[in-house]
PDB file of C-alpha atoms in Angstrom:
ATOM      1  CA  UNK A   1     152.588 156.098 212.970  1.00  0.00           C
ATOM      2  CA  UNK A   2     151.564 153.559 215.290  1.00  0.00           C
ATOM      3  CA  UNK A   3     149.213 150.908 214.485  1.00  0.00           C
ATOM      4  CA  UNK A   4     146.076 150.514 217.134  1.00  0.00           C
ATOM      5  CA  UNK A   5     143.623 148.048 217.434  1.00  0.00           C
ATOM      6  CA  UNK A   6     140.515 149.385 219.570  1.00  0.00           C
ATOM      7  CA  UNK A   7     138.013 147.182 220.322  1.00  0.00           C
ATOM      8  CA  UNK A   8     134.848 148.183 221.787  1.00  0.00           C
ATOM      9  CA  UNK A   9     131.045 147.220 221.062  1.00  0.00           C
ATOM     10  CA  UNK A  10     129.579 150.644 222.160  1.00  0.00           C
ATOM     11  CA  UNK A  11     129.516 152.503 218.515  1.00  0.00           C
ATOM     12  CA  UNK A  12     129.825 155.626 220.147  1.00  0.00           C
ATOM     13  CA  UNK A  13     132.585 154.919 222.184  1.00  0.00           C
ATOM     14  CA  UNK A  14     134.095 153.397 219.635  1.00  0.00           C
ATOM     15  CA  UNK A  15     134.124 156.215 217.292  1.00  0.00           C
ATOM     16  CA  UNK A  16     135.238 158.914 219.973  1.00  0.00           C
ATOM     17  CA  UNK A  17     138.286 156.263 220.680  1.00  0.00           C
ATOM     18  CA  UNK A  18     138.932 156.096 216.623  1.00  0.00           C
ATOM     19  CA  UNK A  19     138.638 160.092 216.288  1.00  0.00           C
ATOM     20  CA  UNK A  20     140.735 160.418 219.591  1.00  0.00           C
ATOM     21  CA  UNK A  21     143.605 158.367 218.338  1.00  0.00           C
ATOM     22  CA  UNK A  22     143.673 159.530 214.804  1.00  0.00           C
ATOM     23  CA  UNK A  23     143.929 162.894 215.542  1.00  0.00           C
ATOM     24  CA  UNK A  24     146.975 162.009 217.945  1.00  0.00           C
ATOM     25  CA  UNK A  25     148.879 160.355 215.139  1.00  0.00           C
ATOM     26  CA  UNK A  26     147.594 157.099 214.696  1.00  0.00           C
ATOM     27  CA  UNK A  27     146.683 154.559 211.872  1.00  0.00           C
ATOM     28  CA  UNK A  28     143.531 152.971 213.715  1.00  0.00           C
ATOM     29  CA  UNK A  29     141.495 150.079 213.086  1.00  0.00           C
ATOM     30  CA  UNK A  30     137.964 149.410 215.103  1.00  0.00           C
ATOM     31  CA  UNK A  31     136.502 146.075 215.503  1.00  0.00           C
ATOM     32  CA  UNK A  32     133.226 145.301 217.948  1.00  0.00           C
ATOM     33  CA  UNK A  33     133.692 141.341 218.460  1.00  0.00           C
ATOM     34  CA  UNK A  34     136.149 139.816 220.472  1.00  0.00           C
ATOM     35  CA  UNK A  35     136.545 137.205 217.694  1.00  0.00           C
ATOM     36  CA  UNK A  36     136.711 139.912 215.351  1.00  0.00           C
ATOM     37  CA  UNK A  37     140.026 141.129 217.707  1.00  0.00           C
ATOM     38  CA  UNK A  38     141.819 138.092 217.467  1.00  0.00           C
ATOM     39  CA  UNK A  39     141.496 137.000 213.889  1.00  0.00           C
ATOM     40  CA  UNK A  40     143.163 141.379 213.550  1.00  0.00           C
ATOM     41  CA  UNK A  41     145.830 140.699 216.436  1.00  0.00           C
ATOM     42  CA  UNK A  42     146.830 137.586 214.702  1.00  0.00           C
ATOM     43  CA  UNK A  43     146.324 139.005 210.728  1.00  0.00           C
ATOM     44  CA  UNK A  44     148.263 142.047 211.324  1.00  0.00           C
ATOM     45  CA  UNK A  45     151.111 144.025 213.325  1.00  0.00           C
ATOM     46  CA  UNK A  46     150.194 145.925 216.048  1.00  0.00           C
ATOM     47  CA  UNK A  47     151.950 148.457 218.524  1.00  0.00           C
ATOM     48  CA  UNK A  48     148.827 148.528 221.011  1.00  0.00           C
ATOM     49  CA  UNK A  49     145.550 147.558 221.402  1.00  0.00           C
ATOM     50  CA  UNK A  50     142.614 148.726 223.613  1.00  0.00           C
ATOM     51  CA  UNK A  51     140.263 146.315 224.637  1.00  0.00           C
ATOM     52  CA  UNK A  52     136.840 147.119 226.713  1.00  0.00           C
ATOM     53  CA  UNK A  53     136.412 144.152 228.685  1.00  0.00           C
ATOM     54  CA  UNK A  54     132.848 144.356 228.791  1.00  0.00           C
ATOM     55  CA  UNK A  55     131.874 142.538 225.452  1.00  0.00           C
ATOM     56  CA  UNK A  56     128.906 140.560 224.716  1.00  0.00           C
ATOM     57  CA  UNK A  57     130.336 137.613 223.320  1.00  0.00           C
ATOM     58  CA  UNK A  58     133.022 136.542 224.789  1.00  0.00           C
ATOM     59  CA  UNK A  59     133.567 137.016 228.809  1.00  0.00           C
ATOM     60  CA  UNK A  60     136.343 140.094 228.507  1.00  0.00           C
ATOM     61  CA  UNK A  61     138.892 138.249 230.951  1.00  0.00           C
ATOM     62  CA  UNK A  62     138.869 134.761 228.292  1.00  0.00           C
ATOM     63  CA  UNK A  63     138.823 136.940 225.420  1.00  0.00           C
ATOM     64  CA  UNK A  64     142.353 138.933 226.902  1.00  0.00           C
ATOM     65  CA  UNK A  65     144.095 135.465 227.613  1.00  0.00           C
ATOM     66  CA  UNK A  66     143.239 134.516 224.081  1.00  0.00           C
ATOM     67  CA  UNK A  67     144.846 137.370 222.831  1.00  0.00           C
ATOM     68  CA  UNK A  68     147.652 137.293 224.855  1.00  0.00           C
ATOM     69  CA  UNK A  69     148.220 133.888 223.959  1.00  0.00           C
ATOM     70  CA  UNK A  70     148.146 135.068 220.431  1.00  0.00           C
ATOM     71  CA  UNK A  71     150.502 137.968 220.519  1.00  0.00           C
ATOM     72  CA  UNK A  72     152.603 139.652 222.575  1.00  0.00           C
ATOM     73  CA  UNK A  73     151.215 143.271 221.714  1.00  0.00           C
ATOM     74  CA  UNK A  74     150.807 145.853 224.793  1.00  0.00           C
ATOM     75  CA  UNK A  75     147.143 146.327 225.557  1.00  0.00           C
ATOM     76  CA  UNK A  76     145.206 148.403 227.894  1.00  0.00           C
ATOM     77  CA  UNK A  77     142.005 147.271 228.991  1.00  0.00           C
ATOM     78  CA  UNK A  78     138.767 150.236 229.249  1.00  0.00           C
ATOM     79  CA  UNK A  79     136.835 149.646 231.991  1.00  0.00           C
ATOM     80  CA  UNK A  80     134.051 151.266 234.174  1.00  0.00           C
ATOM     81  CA  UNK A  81     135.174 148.950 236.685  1.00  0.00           C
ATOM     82  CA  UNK A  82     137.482 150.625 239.300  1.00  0.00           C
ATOM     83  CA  UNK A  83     138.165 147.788 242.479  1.00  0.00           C
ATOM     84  CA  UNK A  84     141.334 146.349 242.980  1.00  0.00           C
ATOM     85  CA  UNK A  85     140.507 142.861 242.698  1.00  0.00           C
ATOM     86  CA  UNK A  86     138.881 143.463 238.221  1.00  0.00           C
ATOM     87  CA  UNK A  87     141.912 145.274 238.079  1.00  0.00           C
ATOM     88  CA  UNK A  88     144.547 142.710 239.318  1.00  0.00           C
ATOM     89  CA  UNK A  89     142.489 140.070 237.563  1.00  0.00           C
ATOM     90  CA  UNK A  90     142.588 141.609 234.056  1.00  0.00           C
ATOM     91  CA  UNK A  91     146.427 141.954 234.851  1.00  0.00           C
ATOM     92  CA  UNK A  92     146.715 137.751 235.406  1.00  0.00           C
ATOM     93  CA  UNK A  93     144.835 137.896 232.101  1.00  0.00           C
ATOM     94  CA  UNK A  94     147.743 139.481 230.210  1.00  0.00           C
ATOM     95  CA  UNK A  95     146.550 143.445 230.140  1.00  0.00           C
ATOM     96  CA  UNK A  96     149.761 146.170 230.299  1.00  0.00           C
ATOM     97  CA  UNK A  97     147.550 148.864 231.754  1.00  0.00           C
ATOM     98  CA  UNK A  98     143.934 149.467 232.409  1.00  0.00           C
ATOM     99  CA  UNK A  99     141.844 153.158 232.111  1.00  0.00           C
ATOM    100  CA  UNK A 100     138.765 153.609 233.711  1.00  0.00           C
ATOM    101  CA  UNK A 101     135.993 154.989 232.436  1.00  0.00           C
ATOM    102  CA  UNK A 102     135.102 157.747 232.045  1.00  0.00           C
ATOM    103  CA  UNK A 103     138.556 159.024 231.188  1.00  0.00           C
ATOM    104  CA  UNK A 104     139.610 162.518 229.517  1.00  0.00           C
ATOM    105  CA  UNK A 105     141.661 162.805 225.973  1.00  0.00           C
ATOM    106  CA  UNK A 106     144.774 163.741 227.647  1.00  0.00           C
ATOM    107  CA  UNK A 107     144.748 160.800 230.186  1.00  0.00           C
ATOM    108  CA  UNK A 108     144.277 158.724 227.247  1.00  0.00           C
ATOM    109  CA  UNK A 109     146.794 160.278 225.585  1.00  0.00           C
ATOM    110  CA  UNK A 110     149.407 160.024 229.068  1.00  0.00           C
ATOM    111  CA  UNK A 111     148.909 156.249 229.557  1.00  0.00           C
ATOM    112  CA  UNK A 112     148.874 155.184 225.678  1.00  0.00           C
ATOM    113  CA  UNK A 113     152.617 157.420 225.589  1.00  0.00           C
ATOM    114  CA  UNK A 114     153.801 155.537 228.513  1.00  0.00           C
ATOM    115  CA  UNK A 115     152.563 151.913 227.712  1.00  0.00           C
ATOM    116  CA  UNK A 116     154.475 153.044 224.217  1.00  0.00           C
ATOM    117  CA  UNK A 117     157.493 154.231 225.536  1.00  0.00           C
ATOM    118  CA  UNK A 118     157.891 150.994 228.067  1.00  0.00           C
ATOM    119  CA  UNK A 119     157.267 148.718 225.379  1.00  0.00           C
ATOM    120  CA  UNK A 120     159.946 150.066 222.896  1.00  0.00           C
ATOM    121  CA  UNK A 121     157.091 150.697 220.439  1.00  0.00           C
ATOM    122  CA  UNK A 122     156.997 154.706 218.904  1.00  0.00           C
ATOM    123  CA  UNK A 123     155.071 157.174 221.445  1.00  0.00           C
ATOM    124  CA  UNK A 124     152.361 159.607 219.899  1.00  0.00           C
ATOM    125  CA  UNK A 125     153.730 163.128 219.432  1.00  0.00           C
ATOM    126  CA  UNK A 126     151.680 166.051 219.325  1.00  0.00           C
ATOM    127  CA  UNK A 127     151.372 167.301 216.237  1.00  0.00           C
ATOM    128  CA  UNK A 128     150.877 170.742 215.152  1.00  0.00           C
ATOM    129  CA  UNK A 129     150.122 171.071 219.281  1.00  0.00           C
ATOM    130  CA  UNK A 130     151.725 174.201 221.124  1.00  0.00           C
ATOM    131  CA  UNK A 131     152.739 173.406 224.456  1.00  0.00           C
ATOM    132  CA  UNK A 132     151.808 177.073 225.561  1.00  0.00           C
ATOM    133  CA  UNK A 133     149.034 179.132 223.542  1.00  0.00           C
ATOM    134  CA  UNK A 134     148.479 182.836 223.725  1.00  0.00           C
ATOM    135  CA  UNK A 135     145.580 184.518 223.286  1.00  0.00           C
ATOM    136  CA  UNK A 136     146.377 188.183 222.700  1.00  0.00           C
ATOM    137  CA  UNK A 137     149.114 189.848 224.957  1.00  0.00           C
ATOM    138  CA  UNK A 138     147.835 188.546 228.614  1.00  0.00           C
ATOM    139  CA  UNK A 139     146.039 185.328 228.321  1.00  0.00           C
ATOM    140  CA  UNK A 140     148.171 182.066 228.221  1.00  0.00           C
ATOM    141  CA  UNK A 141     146.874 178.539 228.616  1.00  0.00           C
ATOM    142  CA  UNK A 142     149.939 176.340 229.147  1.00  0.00           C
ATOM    143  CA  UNK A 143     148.813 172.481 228.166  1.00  0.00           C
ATOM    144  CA  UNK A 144     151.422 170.972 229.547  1.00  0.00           C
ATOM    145  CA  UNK A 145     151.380 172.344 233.201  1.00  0.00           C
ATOM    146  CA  UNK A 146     147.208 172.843 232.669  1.00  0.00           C
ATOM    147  CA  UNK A 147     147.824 175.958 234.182  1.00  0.00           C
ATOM    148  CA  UNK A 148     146.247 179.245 232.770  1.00  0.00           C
ATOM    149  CA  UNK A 149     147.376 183.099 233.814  1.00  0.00           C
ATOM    150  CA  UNK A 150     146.081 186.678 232.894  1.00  0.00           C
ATOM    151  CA  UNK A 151     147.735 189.269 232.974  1.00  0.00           C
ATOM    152  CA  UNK A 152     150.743 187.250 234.779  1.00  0.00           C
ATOM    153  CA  UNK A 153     148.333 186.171 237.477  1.00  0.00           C
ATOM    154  CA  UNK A 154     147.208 182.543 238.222  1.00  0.00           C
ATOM    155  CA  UNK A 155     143.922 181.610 237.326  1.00  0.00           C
ATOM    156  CA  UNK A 156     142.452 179.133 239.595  1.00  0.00           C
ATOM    157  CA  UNK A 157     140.090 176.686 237.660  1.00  0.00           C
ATOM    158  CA  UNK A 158     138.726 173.724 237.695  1.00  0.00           C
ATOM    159  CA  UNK A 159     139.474 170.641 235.590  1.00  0.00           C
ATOM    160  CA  UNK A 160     136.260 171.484 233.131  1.00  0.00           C
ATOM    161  CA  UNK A 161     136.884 174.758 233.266  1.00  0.00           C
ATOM    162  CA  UNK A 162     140.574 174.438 232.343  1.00  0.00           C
ATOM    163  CA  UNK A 163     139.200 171.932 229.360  1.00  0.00           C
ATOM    164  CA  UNK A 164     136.926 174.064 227.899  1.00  0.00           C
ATOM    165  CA  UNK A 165     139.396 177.160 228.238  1.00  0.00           C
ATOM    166  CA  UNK A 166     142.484 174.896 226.411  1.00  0.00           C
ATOM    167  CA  UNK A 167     140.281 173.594 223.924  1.00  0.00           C
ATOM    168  CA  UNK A 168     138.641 176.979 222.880  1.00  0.00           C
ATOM    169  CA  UNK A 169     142.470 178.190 222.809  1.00  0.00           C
ATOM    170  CA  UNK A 170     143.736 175.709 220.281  1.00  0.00           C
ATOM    171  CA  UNK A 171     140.239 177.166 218.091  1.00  0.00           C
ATOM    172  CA  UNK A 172     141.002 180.722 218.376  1.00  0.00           C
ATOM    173  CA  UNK A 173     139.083 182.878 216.194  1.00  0.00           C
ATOM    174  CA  UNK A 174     136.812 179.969 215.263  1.00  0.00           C
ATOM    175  CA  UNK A 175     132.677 179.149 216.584  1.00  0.00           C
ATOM    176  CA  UNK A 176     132.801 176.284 218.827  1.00  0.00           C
ATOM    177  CA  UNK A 177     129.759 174.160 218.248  1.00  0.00           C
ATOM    178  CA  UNK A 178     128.091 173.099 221.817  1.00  0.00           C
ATOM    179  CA  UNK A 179     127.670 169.889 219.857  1.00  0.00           C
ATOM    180  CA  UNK A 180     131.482 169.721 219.377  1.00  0.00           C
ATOM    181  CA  UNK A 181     132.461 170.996 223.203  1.00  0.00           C
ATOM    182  CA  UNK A 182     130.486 168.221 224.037  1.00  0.00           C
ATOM    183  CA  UNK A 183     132.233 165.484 222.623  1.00  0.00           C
ATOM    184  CA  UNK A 184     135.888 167.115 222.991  1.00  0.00           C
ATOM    185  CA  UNK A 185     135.409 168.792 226.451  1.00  0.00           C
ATOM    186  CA  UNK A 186     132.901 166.973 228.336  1.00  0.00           C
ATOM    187  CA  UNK A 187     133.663 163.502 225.853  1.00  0.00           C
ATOM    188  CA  UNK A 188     130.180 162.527 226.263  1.00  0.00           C
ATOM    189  CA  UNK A 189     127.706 161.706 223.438  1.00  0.00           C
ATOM    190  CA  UNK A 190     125.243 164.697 224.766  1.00  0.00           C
ATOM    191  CA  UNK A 191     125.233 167.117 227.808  1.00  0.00           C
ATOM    192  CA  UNK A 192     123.177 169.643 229.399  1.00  0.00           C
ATOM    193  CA  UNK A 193     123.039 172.905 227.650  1.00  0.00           C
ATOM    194  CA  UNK A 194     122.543 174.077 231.369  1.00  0.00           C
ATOM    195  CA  UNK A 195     125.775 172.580 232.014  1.00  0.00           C
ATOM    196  CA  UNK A 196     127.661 173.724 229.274  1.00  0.00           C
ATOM    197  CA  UNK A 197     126.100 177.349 229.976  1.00  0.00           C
ATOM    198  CA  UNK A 198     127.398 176.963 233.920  1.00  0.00           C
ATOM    199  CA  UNK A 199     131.071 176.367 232.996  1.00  0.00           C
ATOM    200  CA  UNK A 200     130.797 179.391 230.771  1.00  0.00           C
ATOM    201  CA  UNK A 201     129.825 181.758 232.704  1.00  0.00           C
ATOM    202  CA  UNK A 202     132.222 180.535 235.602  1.00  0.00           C
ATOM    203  CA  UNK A 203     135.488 180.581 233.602  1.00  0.00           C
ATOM    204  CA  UNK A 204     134.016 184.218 232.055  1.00  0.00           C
ATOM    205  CA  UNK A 205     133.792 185.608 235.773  1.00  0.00           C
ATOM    206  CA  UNK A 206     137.851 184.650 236.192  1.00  0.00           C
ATOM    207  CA  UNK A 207     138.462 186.074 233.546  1.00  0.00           C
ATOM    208  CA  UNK A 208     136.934 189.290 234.433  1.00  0.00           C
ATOM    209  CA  UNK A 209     134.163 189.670 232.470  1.00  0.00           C
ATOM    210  CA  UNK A 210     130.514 189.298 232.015  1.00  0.00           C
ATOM    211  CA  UNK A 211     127.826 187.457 229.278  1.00  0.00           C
ATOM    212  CA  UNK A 212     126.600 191.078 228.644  1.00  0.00           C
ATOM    213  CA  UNK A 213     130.566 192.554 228.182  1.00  0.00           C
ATOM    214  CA  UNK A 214     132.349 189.893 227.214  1.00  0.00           C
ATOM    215  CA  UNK A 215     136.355 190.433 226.246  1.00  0.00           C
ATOM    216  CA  UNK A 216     137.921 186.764 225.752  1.00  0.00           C
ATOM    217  CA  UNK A 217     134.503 184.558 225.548  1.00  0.00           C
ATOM    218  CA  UNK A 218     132.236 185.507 223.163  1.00  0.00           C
ATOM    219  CA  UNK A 219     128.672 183.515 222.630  1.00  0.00           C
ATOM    220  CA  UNK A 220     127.195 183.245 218.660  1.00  0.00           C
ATOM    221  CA  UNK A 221     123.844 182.697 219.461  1.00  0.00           C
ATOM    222  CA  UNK A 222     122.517 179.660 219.015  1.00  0.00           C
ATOM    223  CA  UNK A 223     125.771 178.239 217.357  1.00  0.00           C
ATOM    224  CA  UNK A 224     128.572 178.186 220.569  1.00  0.00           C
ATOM    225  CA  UNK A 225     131.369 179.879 221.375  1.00  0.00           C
ATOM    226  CA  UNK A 226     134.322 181.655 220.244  1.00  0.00           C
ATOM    227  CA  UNK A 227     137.730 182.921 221.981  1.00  0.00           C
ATOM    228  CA  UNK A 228     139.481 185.736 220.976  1.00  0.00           C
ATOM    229  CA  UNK A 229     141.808 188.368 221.650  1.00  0.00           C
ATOM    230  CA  UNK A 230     139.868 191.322 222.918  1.00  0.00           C
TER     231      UNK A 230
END
């Protein structure tokens, strides 16, 4: 089980990181402070920390040399920062890799494997993840690929609609809270019931049906959403 350090200020960032991580297989530990990051780096052993460089107290860049200086742990710094120069500096500063925010579970999930792998450390497995789900006899979401067909045909989605589609998949049978699509699909504190309602109804037109006949996607009113076989 790999041991993670995330450090972040926002509480709800924080605790989507912490439920993110733990349910890939990880013993986690959250801290806010950048002081409160170094006195863990340097109480405890670590396979990987990720740091959000934009903390209060301490400019993020110092606090990362500080680390570094104090272990040699792989780290990848959370940013909403994208230009080439933040990035190249945080690297000077002793980051592995860096993830921009906003960022999706399974990108997460990708560069936290790799930095893992490169680093000799124990990558996170999937478990009790299917690579390929089916939902009756014609309906199969492939995760790996993120590729979807019915009936043997390719569905063409989007990313969001792809998401919401996989992650109903893996909850077959089972009402999907909008409150819980929203943090696992859209992994944002609160969205547009609008929004969620949109995505919905475009994945339900590819797969051939309609709100009023549905076959797949099925809405409990005023709960969420359930997949099934039809």
């Amino acid at each position: 089980m790999p041991r993670t350090l995330v450090v972040d200020d926002d509480p709800i960032a924080q605790a989507a990181l912490v439920s993110t991580l733990e349910e890939l297989g990880h013993e986690v530990r959250a801290v806010s402070t950048a002081s409160a990051a170094l006195c863990a780096a340097g109480a405890r052993q670590l396979d990987l920390v990720l740091f959000d460089l934009g903390l209060p107290e301490i400019d993020g860049m110092a606090a990362l040399r500080k680390l570094r200086n104090r272990s040699a742990v792989p780290v990848i710094v959370s940013t909403a920062r994208a230009a080439e120069d933040w990035l190249l500096a945080a690297f000077d500063a002793g980051a592995d890799d860096y993830i921009v925010k906003p960022y999706s579970r399974r990108h997460l999930a990708a560069r936290v494997n790799a930095l893992l792998r490169r680093s000799g450390r124990r990558p996170v497995t999937a478990q009790n993840d299917e690579e390929v789900l089916m939902v009756g006899d014609d309906l199969k979401v492939d995760l790996a690929t993120r590729t979807a067909r019915l009936c043997g045909a390719p569905l063409s989605l989007s990313r969001r609609e792809f998401d919401l589609l996989a992650y109903l998949a893996t909850k077959q049978g089972i009402v999907v809270t909008r409150r819980e699509l929203v943090r696992k699909v859209w992994e944002q504190p609160h969205t547009a019931d609008t929004t969620i309602a949109a995505h919905t109804s475009w994945l339900r037109r590819k797969l051939g049906e309609t709100a009023s006949a549905p076959r797949y996607l099925h809405t409990v009113r005023g709960v969420g959403l359930k997949l099934v076989a039809p």
